[in-house]
mmCIF file of C-alpha atoms in Angstrom:
data_model
loop_
_atom_site.group_PDB
_atom_site.id
_atom_site.type_symbol
_atom_site.label_atom_id
_atom_site.label_comp_id
_atom_site.label_asym_id
_atom_site.label_seq_id
_atom_site.Cartn_x
_atom_site.Cartn_y
_atom_site.Cartn_z
ATOM 1 C CA UNK A 26 151.142 -96.486 50.864
ATOM 2 C CA UNK A 27 150.051 -99.927 52.103
ATOM 3 C CA UNK A 28 148.423 -101.793 49.204
ATOM 4 C CA UNK A 29 146.700 -104.201 51.598
ATOM 5 C CA UNK A 30 148.540 -107.156 50.037
ATOM 6 C CA UNK A 31 150.217 -109.319 52.683
ATOM 7 C CA UNK A 32 153.867 -110.076 51.967
ATOM 8 C CA UNK A 33 154.588 -113.799 51.772
ATOM 9 C CA UNK A 34 156.563 -115.203 54.700
ATOM 10 C CA UNK A 35 160.340 -115.313 54.419
ATOM 11 C CA UNK A 36 161.599 -118.805 53.638
ATOM 12 C CA UNK A 37 164.624 -120.653 54.970
ATOM 13 C CA UNK A 38 166.044 -120.644 51.424
ATOM 14 C CA UNK A 39 166.111 -116.838 51.441
ATOM 15 C CA UNK A 40 167.875 -116.844 54.808
ATOM 16 C CA UNK A 41 170.426 -119.348 53.496
ATOM 17 C CA UNK A 42 171.173 -117.148 50.453
ATOM 18 C CA UNK A 43 171.518 -114.010 52.578
ATOM 19 C CA UNK A 44 173.832 -115.779 55.041
ATOM 20 C CA UNK A 45 175.788 -117.594 52.334
ATOM 21 C CA UNK A 46 175.166 -121.012 53.892
ATOM 22 C CA UNK A 47 173.232 -124.151 53.028
ATOM 23 C CA UNK A 48 169.533 -124.556 53.802
ATOM 24 C CA UNK A 49 170.391 -127.417 56.159
ATOM 25 C CA UNK A 50 172.578 -125.003 58.155
ATOM 26 C CA UNK A 51 169.525 -122.774 58.642
ATOM 27 C CA UNK A 52 167.522 -125.790 59.782
ATOM 28 C CA UNK A 53 170.218 -126.842 62.269
ATOM 29 C CA UNK A 54 170.436 -123.308 63.647
ATOM 30 C CA UNK A 55 166.798 -123.412 64.689
ATOM 31 C CA UNK A 56 166.825 -127.016 65.908
ATOM 32 C CA UNK A 57 167.696 -127.245 69.630
ATOM 33 C CA UNK A 58 170.699 -129.486 70.222
ATOM 34 C CA UNK A 59 171.673 -129.719 66.541
ATOM 35 C CA UNK A 60 175.384 -129.537 65.686
ATOM 36 C CA UNK A 61 176.474 -126.259 64.085
ATOM 37 C CA UNK A 62 179.525 -124.034 64.436
ATOM 38 C CA UNK A 63 179.152 -120.794 66.387
ATOM 39 C CA UNK A 64 180.330 -118.790 63.350
ATOM 40 C CA UNK A 65 177.712 -120.301 61.025
ATOM 41 C CA UNK A 66 175.009 -119.965 63.662
ATOM 42 C CA UNK A 67 175.808 -116.255 64.098
ATOM 43 C CA UNK A 68 175.622 -115.656 60.319
ATOM 44 C CA UNK A 69 172.253 -117.413 60.081
ATOM 45 C CA UNK A 70 170.761 -115.543 63.043
ATOM 46 C CA UNK A 71 171.945 -112.202 61.625
ATOM 47 C CA UNK A 72 170.393 -112.953 58.222
ATOM 48 C CA UNK A 73 167.164 -114.152 59.852
ATOM 49 C CA UNK A 74 166.929 -110.952 61.869
ATOM 50 C CA UNK A 75 167.484 -108.777 58.778
ATOM 51 C CA UNK A 76 164.790 -110.612 56.818
ATOM 52 C CA UNK A 77 162.328 -111.005 59.699
ATOM 53 C CA UNK A 78 162.432 -114.786 59.433
ATOM 54 C CA UNK A 79 160.703 -117.071 61.932
ATOM 55 C CA UNK A 80 160.858 -120.875 61.633
ATOM 56 C CA UNK A 81 157.528 -122.509 60.794
ATOM 57 C CA UNK A 82 156.731 -124.965 63.550
ATOM 58 C CA UNK A 83 153.805 -126.450 61.639
ATOM 59 C CA UNK A 84 155.904 -127.134 58.556
ATOM 60 C CA UNK A 85 158.631 -128.660 60.703
ATOM 61 C CA UNK A 86 156.132 -130.950 62.408
ATOM 62 C CA UNK A 87 155.157 -132.371 59.021
ATOM 63 C CA UNK A 88 158.792 -133.270 58.380
ATOM 64 C CA UNK A 89 159.705 -134.572 61.841
ATOM 65 C CA UNK A 90 156.267 -136.008 62.666
ATOM 66 C CA UNK A 91 156.545 -134.166 65.985
ATOM 67 C CA UNK A 92 154.504 -131.085 66.811
ATOM 68 C CA UNK A 93 156.385 -130.485 70.091
ATOM 69 C CA UNK A 94 153.005 -129.632 71.599
ATOM 70 C CA UNK A 95 151.698 -131.189 74.812
ATOM 71 C CA UNK A 96 147.951 -130.905 75.325
ATOM 72 C CA UNK A 97 146.903 -130.156 78.903
ATOM 73 C CA UNK A 98 143.262 -130.680 79.805
ATOM 74 C CA UNK A 99 142.158 -129.052 83.054
ATOM 75 C CA UNK A 100 138.668 -129.376 84.395
ATOM 76 C CA UNK A 101 138.685 -126.068 86.252
ATOM 77 C CA UNK A 102 141.042 -123.280 87.225
ATOM 78 C CA UNK A 103 139.047 -121.891 90.157
ATOM 79 C CA UNK A 104 141.153 -123.964 92.543
ATOM 80 C CA UNK A 105 144.474 -122.111 92.866
ATOM 81 C CA UNK A 106 146.375 -125.412 92.947
ATOM 82 C CA UNK A 107 145.898 -125.775 89.181
ATOM 83 C CA UNK A 108 147.141 -122.355 88.003
ATOM 84 C CA UNK A 109 150.332 -123.105 89.953
ATOM 85 C CA UNK A 110 150.523 -126.502 88.241
ATOM 86 C CA UNK A 111 149.979 -124.877 84.845
ATOM 87 C CA UNK A 112 152.777 -122.360 85.388
ATOM 88 C CA UNK A 113 155.237 -125.069 86.458
ATOM 89 C CA UNK A 114 154.257 -127.343 83.572
ATOM 90 C CA UNK A 115 154.822 -124.540 81.088
ATOM 91 C CA UNK A 116 158.262 -123.828 82.538
ATOM 92 C CA UNK A 117 159.458 -127.445 82.529
ATOM 93 C CA UNK A 118 158.052 -128.224 79.076
ATOM 94 C CA UNK A 119 159.693 -125.117 77.625
ATOM 95 C CA UNK A 120 163.019 -126.338 79.022
ATOM 96 C CA UNK A 121 162.484 -129.473 76.904
ATOM 97 C CA UNK A 122 161.588 -127.332 73.846
ATOM 98 C CA UNK A 123 157.912 -128.272 74.091
ATOM 99 C CA UNK A 124 154.917 -125.988 74.262
ATOM 100 C CA UNK A 125 151.759 -126.359 76.286
ATOM 101 C CA UNK A 126 148.313 -126.126 74.691
ATOM 102 C CA UNK A 127 145.503 -125.741 77.238
ATOM 103 C CA UNK A 128 142.037 -127.236 76.859
ATOM 104 C CA UNK A 129 139.294 -126.954 79.453
ATOM 105 C CA UNK A 130 137.111 -129.927 80.262
ATOM 106 C CA UNK A 131 134.304 -130.715 82.675
ATOM 107 C CA UNK A 132 135.279 -131.568 86.232
ATOM 108 C CA UNK A 133 132.608 -134.205 86.720
ATOM 109 C CA UNK A 134 133.116 -135.980 83.386
ATOM 110 C CA UNK A 135 135.782 -137.635 81.253
ATOM 111 C CA UNK A 136 137.677 -135.459 78.766
ATOM 112 C CA UNK A 137 136.172 -137.299 75.787
ATOM 113 C CA UNK A 138 134.238 -134.216 74.502
ATOM 114 C CA UNK A 139 137.503 -132.318 73.863
ATOM 115 C CA UNK A 140 139.421 -135.327 72.528
ATOM 116 C CA UNK A 141 138.667 -134.757 68.833
ATOM 117 C CA UNK A 142 139.540 -131.088 69.206
ATOM 118 C CA UNK A 143 142.933 -131.628 70.813
ATOM 119 C CA UNK A 144 143.874 -134.410 68.362
ATOM 120 C CA UNK A 145 143.552 -131.923 65.500
ATOM 121 C CA UNK A 146 146.751 -130.310 66.770
ATOM 122 C CA UNK A 147 148.885 -133.448 66.277
ATOM 123 C CA UNK A 148 149.895 -133.332 69.944
ATOM 124 C CA UNK A 149 152.860 -135.403 71.095
ATOM 125 C CA UNK A 150 151.427 -136.088 74.549
ATOM 126 C CA UNK A 151 148.418 -135.445 76.774
ATOM 127 C CA UNK A 152 148.238 -134.425 80.435
ATOM 128 C CA UNK A 153 144.840 -134.727 82.089
ATOM 129 C CA UNK A 154 144.572 -132.735 85.322
ATOM 130 C CA UNK A 155 141.531 -133.377 87.543
ATOM 131 C CA UNK A 156 139.846 -135.278 84.729
ATOM 132 C CA UNK A 157 140.320 -138.498 82.715
ATOM 133 C CA UNK A 158 139.634 -140.291 79.423
ATOM 134 C CA UNK A 159 137.312 -143.215 78.817
ATOM 135 C CA UNK A 160 138.911 -146.642 78.357
ATOM 136 C CA UNK A 161 138.139 -146.580 74.634
ATOM 137 C CA UNK A 162 139.915 -143.289 73.990
ATOM 138 C CA UNK A 163 142.811 -144.217 76.266
ATOM 139 C CA UNK A 164 143.416 -147.257 74.100
ATOM 140 C CA UNK A 165 143.126 -145.122 70.967
ATOM 141 C CA UNK A 166 145.887 -142.835 72.253
ATOM 142 C CA UNK A 167 148.095 -145.825 73.022
ATOM 143 C CA UNK A 168 147.529 -147.247 69.540
ATOM 144 C CA UNK A 169 148.524 -143.866 68.047
ATOM 145 C CA UNK A 170 151.673 -143.747 70.198
ATOM 146 C CA UNK A 171 150.510 -140.715 72.190
ATOM 147 C CA UNK A 172 151.393 -140.961 75.889
ATOM 148 C CA UNK A 173 148.723 -139.908 78.389
ATOM 149 C CA UNK A 174 149.438 -138.981 82.010
ATOM 150 C CA UNK A 175 146.741 -138.397 84.605
ATOM 151 C CA UNK A 176 147.759 -135.661 87.037
ATOM 152 C CA UNK A 177 146.329 -135.797 90.572
ATOM 153 C CA UNK A 178 144.247 -138.833 89.649
ATOM 154 C CA UNK A 179 144.891 -142.576 89.707
ATOM 155 C CA UNK A 180 143.904 -145.254 87.219
ATOM 156 C CA UNK A 181 144.349 -148.969 86.698
ATOM 157 C CA UNK A 182 144.301 -148.742 82.896
ATOM 158 C CA UNK A 183 147.257 -150.284 81.100
ATOM 159 C CA UNK A 184 147.468 -147.471 78.544
ATOM 160 C CA UNK A 185 147.515 -144.498 80.930
ATOM 161 C CA UNK A 186 150.187 -143.352 83.377
ATOM 162 C CA UNK A 187 149.435 -141.346 86.502
ATOM 163 C CA UNK A 188 151.060 -139.057 89.040
ATOM 164 C CA UNK A 189 149.377 -138.506 92.379
ATOM 165 C CA UNK A 190 150.048 -138.266 96.097
ATOM 166 C CA UNK A 191 149.327 -140.717 98.877
ATOM 167 C CA UNK A 192 145.795 -139.463 99.360
ATOM 168 C CA UNK A 193 144.699 -142.324 101.582
ATOM 169 C CA UNK A 194 147.649 -141.768 103.894
ATOM 170 C CA UNK A 195 146.880 -138.044 103.829
ATOM 171 C CA UNK A 196 143.321 -138.686 104.970
ATOM 172 C CA UNK A 197 144.606 -140.882 107.798
ATOM 173 C CA UNK A 198 147.058 -138.215 108.887
ATOM 174 C CA UNK A 199 144.269 -135.627 109.079
ATOM 175 C CA UNK A 200 142.169 -137.971 111.237
ATOM 176 C CA UNK A 201 145.120 -138.699 113.535
ATOM 177 C CA UNK A 202 145.748 -134.968 113.961
ATOM 178 C CA UNK A 203 142.116 -134.187 114.805
ATOM 179 C CA UNK A 204 141.880 -137.132 117.209
ATOM 180 C CA UNK A 205 145.069 -136.000 118.953
ATOM 181 C CA UNK A 206 143.474 -132.560 119.310
ATOM 182 C CA UNK A 207 140.708 -134.069 121.442
ATOM 183 C CA UNK A 208 137.802 -133.766 118.977
ATOM 184 C CA UNK A 209 134.754 -135.998 119.317
ATOM 185 C CA UNK A 210 132.361 -135.110 116.462
ATOM 186 C CA UNK A 211 133.708 -135.357 112.940
ATOM 187 C CA UNK A 212 132.576 -134.158 109.533
ATOM 188 C CA UNK A 213 133.817 -134.387 105.964
ATOM 189 C CA UNK A 214 133.048 -132.083 103.029
ATOM 190 C CA UNK A 215 133.677 -134.108 99.907
ATOM 191 C CA UNK A 216 134.921 -133.053 96.508
ATOM 192 C CA UNK A 217 133.629 -134.940 93.481
ATOM 193 C CA UNK A 218 132.513 -138.145 95.129
ATOM 194 C CA UNK A 219 133.520 -140.549 92.336
ATOM 195 C CA UNK A 220 137.007 -139.105 91.804
ATOM 196 C CA UNK A 221 139.938 -141.234 92.956
ATOM 197 C CA UNK A 222 141.426 -138.415 95.036
ATOM 198 C CA UNK A 223 138.199 -137.838 96.952
ATOM 199 C CA UNK A 224 137.592 -141.557 97.520
ATOM 200 C CA UNK A 225 141.107 -142.094 98.834
ATOM 201 C CA UNK A 226 141.147 -139.014 101.079
ATOM 202 C CA UNK A 227 137.835 -139.929 102.667
ATOM 203 C CA UNK A 228 138.743 -143.621 102.829
ATOM 204 C CA UNK A 229 141.863 -142.971 104.898
ATOM 205 C CA UNK A 230 140.066 -140.444 107.102
ATOM 206 C CA UNK A 231 137.117 -142.755 107.823
ATOM 207 C CA UNK A 232 139.374 -145.760 108.395
ATOM 208 C CA UNK A 233 141.527 -144.011 110.990
ATOM 209 C CA UNK A 234 138.469 -142.576 112.786
ATOM 210 C CA UNK A 235 136.793 -146.003 112.850
ATOM 211 C CA UNK A 236 139.901 -147.527 114.429
ATOM 212 C CA UNK A 237 139.501 -144.959 117.210
ATOM 213 C CA UNK A 238 135.818 -145.816 117.655
ATOM 214 C CA UNK A 239 134.288 -142.977 115.620
ATOM 215 C CA UNK A 240 132.073 -144.332 112.864
ATOM 216 C CA UNK A 241 129.430 -141.606 112.697
ATOM 217 C CA UNK A 242 130.936 -139.076 110.268
ATOM 218 C CA UNK A 243 128.693 -136.301 108.933
ATOM 219 C CA UNK A 244 129.277 -136.002 105.169
ATOM 220 C CA UNK A 245 128.211 -133.282 102.758
ATOM 221 C CA UNK A 246 129.391 -132.772 99.167
ATOM 222 C CA UNK A 247 131.012 -129.592 97.865
ATOM 223 C CA UNK A 248 132.087 -130.863 94.406
ATOM 224 C CA UNK A 249 135.266 -128.733 94.608
ATOM 225 C CA UNK A 250 133.049 -125.666 94.073
ATOM 226 C CA UNK A 251 133.003 -122.626 96.346
ATOM 227 C CA UNK A 252 129.231 -122.168 96.085
ATOM 228 C CA UNK A 253 128.508 -125.843 96.717
ATOM 229 C CA UNK A 254 131.016 -125.939 99.574
ATOM 230 C CA UNK A 255 129.219 -122.988 101.178
ATOM 231 C CA UNK A 256 125.887 -124.827 100.873
ATOM 232 C CA UNK A 257 127.450 -127.985 102.312
ATOM 233 C CA UNK A 258 128.843 -126.005 105.262
ATOM 234 C CA UNK A 259 125.451 -124.408 105.959
ATOM 235 C CA UNK A 260 123.761 -127.810 106.025
ATOM 236 C CA UNK A 261 126.409 -129.299 108.282
ATOM 237 C CA UNK A 262 126.752 -126.407 110.723
ATOM 238 C CA UNK A 263 122.973 -125.993 111.118
ATOM 239 C CA UNK A 264 122.720 -129.474 112.682
ATOM 240 C CA UNK A 265 122.070 -129.558 116.429
ATOM 241 C CA UNK A 266 124.893 -132.115 116.691
ATOM 242 C CA UNK A 267 127.233 -130.246 114.357
ATOM 243 C CA UNK A 268 130.808 -131.536 114.158
ATOM 244 C CA UNK A 269 133.570 -129.869 116.145
ATOM 245 C CA UNK A 270 136.149 -130.960 113.542
ATOM 246 C CA UNK A 271 135.880 -130.772 109.752
ATOM 247 C CA UNK A 272 138.104 -132.285 107.083
ATOM 248 C CA UNK A 273 137.496 -130.464 103.783
ATOM 249 C CA UNK A 274 138.688 -132.235 100.614
ATOM 250 C CA UNK A 275 140.681 -129.242 99.365
ATOM 251 C CA UNK A 276 141.764 -125.784 100.483
ATOM 252 C CA UNK A 277 139.649 -124.011 97.883
ATOM 253 C CA UNK A 278 136.524 -125.335 99.596
ATOM 254 C CA UNK A 279 138.030 -124.939 103.072
ATOM 255 C CA UNK A 280 138.233 -121.156 102.559
ATOM 256 C CA UNK A 281 134.519 -121.100 101.722
ATOM 257 C CA UNK A 282 133.647 -123.300 104.700
ATOM 258 C CA UNK A 283 135.654 -121.083 107.045
ATOM 259 C CA UNK A 284 133.873 -117.958 105.783
ATOM 260 C CA UNK A 285 130.451 -119.526 106.363
ATOM 261 C CA UNK A 286 131.420 -120.745 109.838
ATOM 262 C CA UNK A 287 132.715 -117.351 110.911
ATOM 263 C CA UNK A 288 130.403 -114.880 109.271
ATOM 264 C CA UNK A 289 127.087 -116.772 109.057
ATOM 265 C CA UNK A 290 127.246 -118.916 112.202
ATOM 266 C CA UNK A 291 129.499 -116.749 114.375
ATOM 267 C CA UNK A 292 131.804 -119.642 115.193
ATOM 268 C CA UNK A 293 135.323 -119.047 116.460
ATOM 269 C CA UNK A 294 138.045 -121.033 114.693
ATOM 270 C CA UNK A 295 139.558 -123.168 116.122
ATOM 271 C CA UNK A 296 137.877 -122.727 119.510
ATOM 272 C CA UNK A 297 134.408 -123.801 118.296
ATOM 273 C CA UNK A 298 135.364 -125.612 115.102
ATOM 274 C CA UNK A 299 138.602 -127.030 113.724
ATOM 275 C CA UNK A 300 139.044 -127.095 109.931
ATOM 276 C CA UNK A 301 141.706 -128.989 107.974
ATOM 277 C CA UNK A 302 142.096 -128.746 104.196
ATOM 278 C CA UNK A 303 144.162 -130.377 101.489
ATOM 279 C CA UNK A 304 146.678 -129.101 98.853
ATOM 280 C CA UNK A 305 148.437 -126.321 100.828
ATOM 281 C CA UNK A 306 147.729 -123.630 98.222
ATOM 282 C CA UNK A 307 148.347 -119.882 98.608
ATOM 283 C CA UNK A 308 145.185 -118.907 100.565
ATOM 284 C CA UNK A 309 145.967 -121.579 103.169
ATOM 285 C CA UNK A 310 149.064 -119.565 104.023
ATOM 286 C CA UNK A 311 147.247 -116.226 104.276
ATOM 287 C CA UNK A 312 147.128 -114.925 107.847
ATOM 288 C CA UNK A 313 143.360 -114.383 107.670
ATOM 289 C CA UNK A 314 142.821 -118.117 107.090
ATOM 290 C CA UNK A 315 145.927 -119.971 108.278
ATOM 291 C CA UNK A 316 144.539 -123.302 107.132
ATOM 292 C CA UNK A 317 146.104 -126.456 108.487
ATOM 293 C CA UNK A 318 146.451 -128.445 105.282
ATOM 294 C CA UNK A 319 147.776 -131.715 103.907
ATOM 295 C CA UNK A 320 150.293 -130.572 101.307
ATOM 296 C CA UNK A 321 150.752 -131.870 97.797
ATOM 297 C CA UNK A 322 154.359 -131.598 96.510
ATOM 298 C CA UNK A 323 153.277 -129.760 93.367
ATOM 299 C CA UNK A 324 156.716 -129.208 91.851
ATOM 300 C CA UNK A 325 157.742 -132.833 92.317
ATOM 301 C CA UNK A 326 154.414 -133.970 90.852
ATOM 302 C CA UNK A 327 154.952 -131.818 87.755
ATOM 303 C CA UNK A 328 158.551 -133.013 87.394
ATOM 304 C CA UNK A 329 157.383 -136.626 87.510
ATOM 305 C CA UNK A 330 154.661 -135.941 84.921
ATOM 306 C CA UNK A 331 157.063 -134.305 82.460
ATOM 307 C CA UNK A 332 159.656 -137.041 83.037
ATOM 308 C CA UNK A 333 157.146 -139.791 82.173
ATOM 309 C CA UNK A 334 156.018 -137.955 79.037
ATOM 310 C CA UNK A 335 159.530 -137.240 77.756
ATOM 311 C CA UNK A 336 160.648 -140.842 78.270
ATOM 312 C CA UNK A 337 157.623 -142.265 76.445
ATOM 313 C CA UNK A 338 157.845 -139.753 73.588
ATOM 314 C CA UNK A 339 161.554 -140.499 73.119
ATOM 315 C CA UNK A 340 161.165 -144.278 73.237
ATOM 316 C CA UNK A 341 157.868 -144.496 71.371
ATOM 317 C CA UNK A 342 156.777 -147.132 73.899
ATOM 318 C CA UNK A 343 153.587 -146.592 75.898
ATOM 319 C CA UNK A 344 153.781 -148.519 79.144
ATOM 320 C CA UNK A 345 151.768 -147.278 82.094
ATOM 321 C CA UNK A 346 153.812 -145.900 84.950
ATOM 322 C CA UNK A 347 152.263 -144.827 88.238
ATOM 323 C CA UNK A 348 154.155 -142.516 90.585
ATOM 324 C CA UNK A 349 152.819 -141.778 94.050
ATOM 325 C CA UNK A 350 154.445 -139.036 96.113
ATOM 326 C CA UNK A 351 154.139 -138.150 99.781
ATOM 327 C CA UNK A 352 152.984 -134.882 101.320
ATOM 328 C CA UNK A 353 153.007 -133.454 104.839
ATOM 329 C CA UNK A 354 150.389 -132.069 107.198
ATOM 330 C CA UNK A 355 151.292 -128.394 107.549
ATOM 331 C CA UNK A 356 149.992 -126.998 110.840
ATOM 332 C CA UNK A 357 148.639 -123.461 111.064
ATOM 333 C CA UNK A 358 145.865 -121.784 113.087
ATOM 334 C CA UNK A 359 142.612 -123.257 111.726
ATOM 335 C CA UNK A 360 142.589 -126.333 113.959
ATOM 336 C CA UNK A 361 143.096 -127.116 117.624
ATOM 337 C CA UNK A 362 146.654 -128.268 118.330
ATOM 338 C CA UNK A 363 147.499 -131.669 119.804
ATOM 339 C CA UNK A 364 149.727 -131.836 122.856
ATOM 340 C CA UNK A 365 152.568 -133.444 120.894
ATOM 341 C CA UNK A 366 153.648 -134.430 117.402
ATOM 342 C CA UNK A 367 154.348 -130.971 115.946
ATOM 343 C CA UNK A 368 157.874 -130.360 114.678
ATOM 344 C CA UNK A 369 159.391 -127.428 112.795
ATOM 345 C CA UNK A 370 160.989 -128.197 109.425
ATOM 346 C CA UNK A 371 162.329 -125.470 107.125
ATOM 347 C CA UNK A 372 160.282 -122.827 108.906
ATOM 348 C CA UNK A 373 157.020 -124.791 108.731
ATOM 349 C CA UNK A 374 155.196 -126.601 111.504
ATOM 350 C CA UNK A 375 154.564 -130.205 110.468
ATOM 351 C CA UNK A 376 152.477 -132.817 112.277
ATOM 352 C CA UNK A 377 154.339 -136.081 112.756
ATOM 353 C CA UNK A 378 152.641 -138.466 115.198
ATOM 354 C CA UNK A 379 154.964 -139.826 117.808
ATOM 355 C CA UNK A 380 157.305 -136.828 117.745
ATOM 356 C CA UNK A 381 157.589 -134.549 120.757
#
């Protein structure tokens, strides 16, 4: 009968005695990359299985001064771009024998409120997705030797690295595509207005339109929220001079905007209204939406983020590195097509100005 008394955990010393090896051999068996003979490793694993032994990661971190934990702070998971990012991060970090610990922040604020919480876990690195740290806490991380990488954000701080895409060029490409499609009235539904990604996307869009003589852009703010994007679409589409072309700062909001346009205003897409999004997430590829979207090379962005972290953890040197990757404008059915510039690459239609 169960006495209710919990049995103490099996120790590495007990495993060593059962296997007839040294305690250091047990340690090497459970340390990735450590040198140990196949015969000894097999004996240790057999003894560990018999005794129900599991290595204590917390105890090991006290010895090695490495927790092998990477903290990931995400402001929101409603946008399907970020669950995909999270899955890829987990896969690549696991390949490096690191584990991901997720914290949720606030999408319109720095991650400072969760900083004390995540530092309690002795994390070896921090990834901030769609959020950032204040200058003071960025410097504190650098002083502690903890690398920080901003994902899908840019920064000029010396202590913080970043991985992003060429958002300004992406905004320009969207404008060029809509201009080539013969549109005359343009709108923009913004994300979080003070975020670097939103500023750059709108900056490139507005710049290219201005060069073509279009300076009157109708702007509403959706704050990367479905509900707020719906409200922004209602305000914009109720105007007597409503735009005939809309650039929406991400696909998550573009889905909401398309639903409002179709089902509340009875507009045909793209005959009455062209819509272009950003990110190229799953719903953009769904037949019901078919959103023309500026892609972000998610896998390459994650690879770059993990690469920066691993290099800085290994070297112990925190020196800001900024990687900027390029995306492509993937053409589907949500926007009027230009007469030229669309090419097929790997089964996708891509807009490349100047191509026929």
